[in-house]
Amino acid sequence: MTVIKELKNEHEAVLLTIRIIDQITSLLKSGQTVELIHLDQILEFLAVFVDKCHHSKEEKVLFPAMEAAGIPREGGPIATMLYEHEQGRSLVQGLRSGVEGYRVGKESSISEIIKNAHKYGKLLTSHIDKENNVLYVMAERVLSAEKMVAMEAEFTRIEENEVGPNKHEEFHATLHALKSIYLD
Ligand SMILES: [Fe+2]
Ligand SMILES: [Fe+2]
């Protein structure tokens, strides 16, 4: 599998997570309770799979490779992607604060979860669309086949060092379980 295909597959997992989060926020809006364990699993997925793993592959490997191939970092699509990663991090912080409030029965926590989840879903959906259709297309144009192969090893290193062995499979299993609870 090419590194671009791997990143696109990860995008599919992020989009599935956003659909699960949407369903959870609908339940909360209609006054139903949601299992805290599921909220914790989603937060871990967003912090580790999406941010530490996927965003690290882009920020530490793909974007620097594109810069080295002549795509400027400042004022172009790479700067926009980096800025959106930052925005995503702060929305996940907001979501985490909402979940912490929900754990202790804080009244404002449900609206905090809904507000941050909605903004996060909107941001990441458009971010992924831009990467799949603009940024990754540029990457495929400017990066050589040899460079793509070399990046595979760097991706593997990120998964092992920053996420942990077998963690990737574990995340997919958790996501599949949440999907069958909330979407099937
Ligand atoms: Fe990204
Ligand atoms: Fe991405």
PDB file of N, CA, C and O in Angstrom, residues 1 6 8 15 29 32 51 55 59 70 84 125 150 166 179:
ATOM      1  N   MET A   1       0.840  -1.197   0.000  1.00  0.00           N
ATOM      2  CA  MET A   1       0.000   0.000   0.000  1.00  0.00           C
ATOM      3  C   MET A   1       0.883   1.259   0.000  1.00  0.00           C
ATOM      4  O   MET A   1       1.839   1.339   0.764  1.00  0.00           O
ATOM      5  N   GLU A   6      -2.446   4.834   2.434  1.00  0.00           N
ATOM      6  CA  GLU A   6      -2.530   4.602   3.886  1.00  0.00           C
ATOM      7  C   GLU A   6      -3.163   5.822   4.581  1.00  0.00           C
ATOM      8  O   GLU A   6      -4.045   5.674   5.439  1.00  0.00           O
ATOM      9  N   LYS A   8      -5.139   8.016   3.235  1.00  0.00           N
ATOM     10  CA  LYS A   8      -6.556   8.100   2.830  1.00  0.00           C
ATOM     11  C   LYS A   8      -7.402   7.087   3.600  1.00  0.00           C
ATOM     12  O   LYS A   8      -8.541   7.379   3.970  1.00  0.00           O
ATOM     13  N   LEU A  15     -13.531   9.810   9.343  1.00  0.00           N
ATOM     14  CA  LEU A  15     -14.892  10.175   8.929  1.00  0.00           C
ATOM     15  C   LEU A  15     -15.929   9.269   9.591  1.00  0.00           C
ATOM     16  O   LEU A  15     -17.007   9.726   9.979  1.00  0.00           O
ATOM     17  N   LYS A  29     -28.586  15.235  22.736  1.00  0.00           N
ATOM     18  CA  LYS A  29     -29.538  16.327  22.505  1.00  0.00           C
ATOM     19  C   LYS A  29     -30.950  15.916  22.881  1.00  0.00           C
ATOM     20  O   LYS A  29     -31.726  16.710  23.384  1.00  0.00           O
ATOM     21  N   GLN A  32     -30.951  11.559  26.109  1.00  0.00           N
ATOM     22  CA  GLN A  32     -30.545  10.203  26.491  1.00  0.00           C
ATOM     23  C   GLN A  32     -29.124  10.212  27.067  1.00  0.00           C
ATOM     24  O   GLN A  32     -28.350  11.119  26.796  1.00  0.00           O
ATOM     25  N   ASP A  51      -4.439  12.348  16.089  1.00  0.00           N
ATOM     26  CA  ASP A  51      -3.432  13.392  16.248  1.00  0.00           C
ATOM     27  C   ASP A  51      -2.011  12.843  16.280  1.00  0.00           C
ATOM     28  O   ASP A  51      -1.179  13.194  15.456  1.00  0.00           O
ATOM     29  N   HIS A  55      -1.738  12.770  12.163  1.00  0.00           N
ATOM     30  CA  HIS A  55      -1.196  14.116  11.979  1.00  0.00           C
ATOM     31  C   HIS A  55       0.328  14.144  12.066  1.00  0.00           C
ATOM     32  O   HIS A  55       0.972  14.940  11.385  1.00  0.00           O
ATOM     33  N   GLU A  59       2.714  15.842   9.478  1.00  0.00           N
ATOM     34  CA  GLU A  59       3.564  16.971   9.906  1.00  0.00           C
ATOM     35  C   GLU A  59       5.052  16.631   9.908  1.00  0.00           C
ATOM     36  O   GLU A  59       5.882  17.486   9.639  1.00  0.00           O
ATOM     37  N   GLY A  70       9.880  21.464  -3.056  1.00  0.00           N
ATOM     38  CA  GLY A  70       9.616  22.777  -3.633  1.00  0.00           C
ATOM     39  C   GLY A  70       8.273  23.416  -3.329  1.00  0.00           C
ATOM     40  O   GLY A  70       7.983  24.518  -3.785  1.00  0.00           O
ATOM     41  N   GLU A  84      -5.123  24.059  10.629  1.00  0.00           N
ATOM     42  CA  GLU A  84      -6.326  23.269  10.929  1.00  0.00           C
ATOM     43  C   GLU A  84      -6.037  22.143  11.922  1.00  0.00           C
ATOM     44  O   GLU A  84      -6.885  21.810  12.742  1.00  0.00           O
ATOM     45  N   THR A 125     -14.010  17.254   8.413  1.00  0.00           N
ATOM     46  CA  THR A 125     -14.592  16.819   7.141  1.00  0.00           C
ATOM     47  C   THR A 125     -14.049  17.683   6.000  1.00  0.00           C
ATOM     48  O   THR A 125     -13.650  17.163   4.946  1.00  0.00           O
ATOM     49  N   ALA A 150      10.457   5.360   0.684  1.00  0.00           N
ATOM     50  CA  ALA A 150      11.245   5.704   1.869  1.00  0.00           C
ATOM     51  C   ALA A 150      10.339   6.193   3.006  1.00  0.00           C
ATOM     52  O   ALA A 150      10.602   5.944   4.189  1.00  0.00           O
ATOM     53  N   ASN A 166       0.748  -2.883  17.742  1.00  0.00           N
ATOM     54  CA  ASN A 166      -0.609  -3.465  17.737  1.00  0.00           C
ATOM     55  C   ASN A 166      -1.729  -2.495  18.090  1.00  0.00           C
ATOM     56  O   ASN A 166      -2.900  -2.849  18.082  1.00  0.00           O
ATOM     57  N   LYS A 179     -19.174   1.401  15.979  1.00  0.00           N
ATOM     58  CA  LYS A 179     -20.010   1.503  14.780  1.00  0.00           C
ATOM     59  C   LYS A 179     -21.239   0.605  14.914  1.00  0.00           C
ATOM     60  O   LYS A 179     -22.353   1.016  14.644  1.00  0.00           O
TER      61      LYS A 179
END
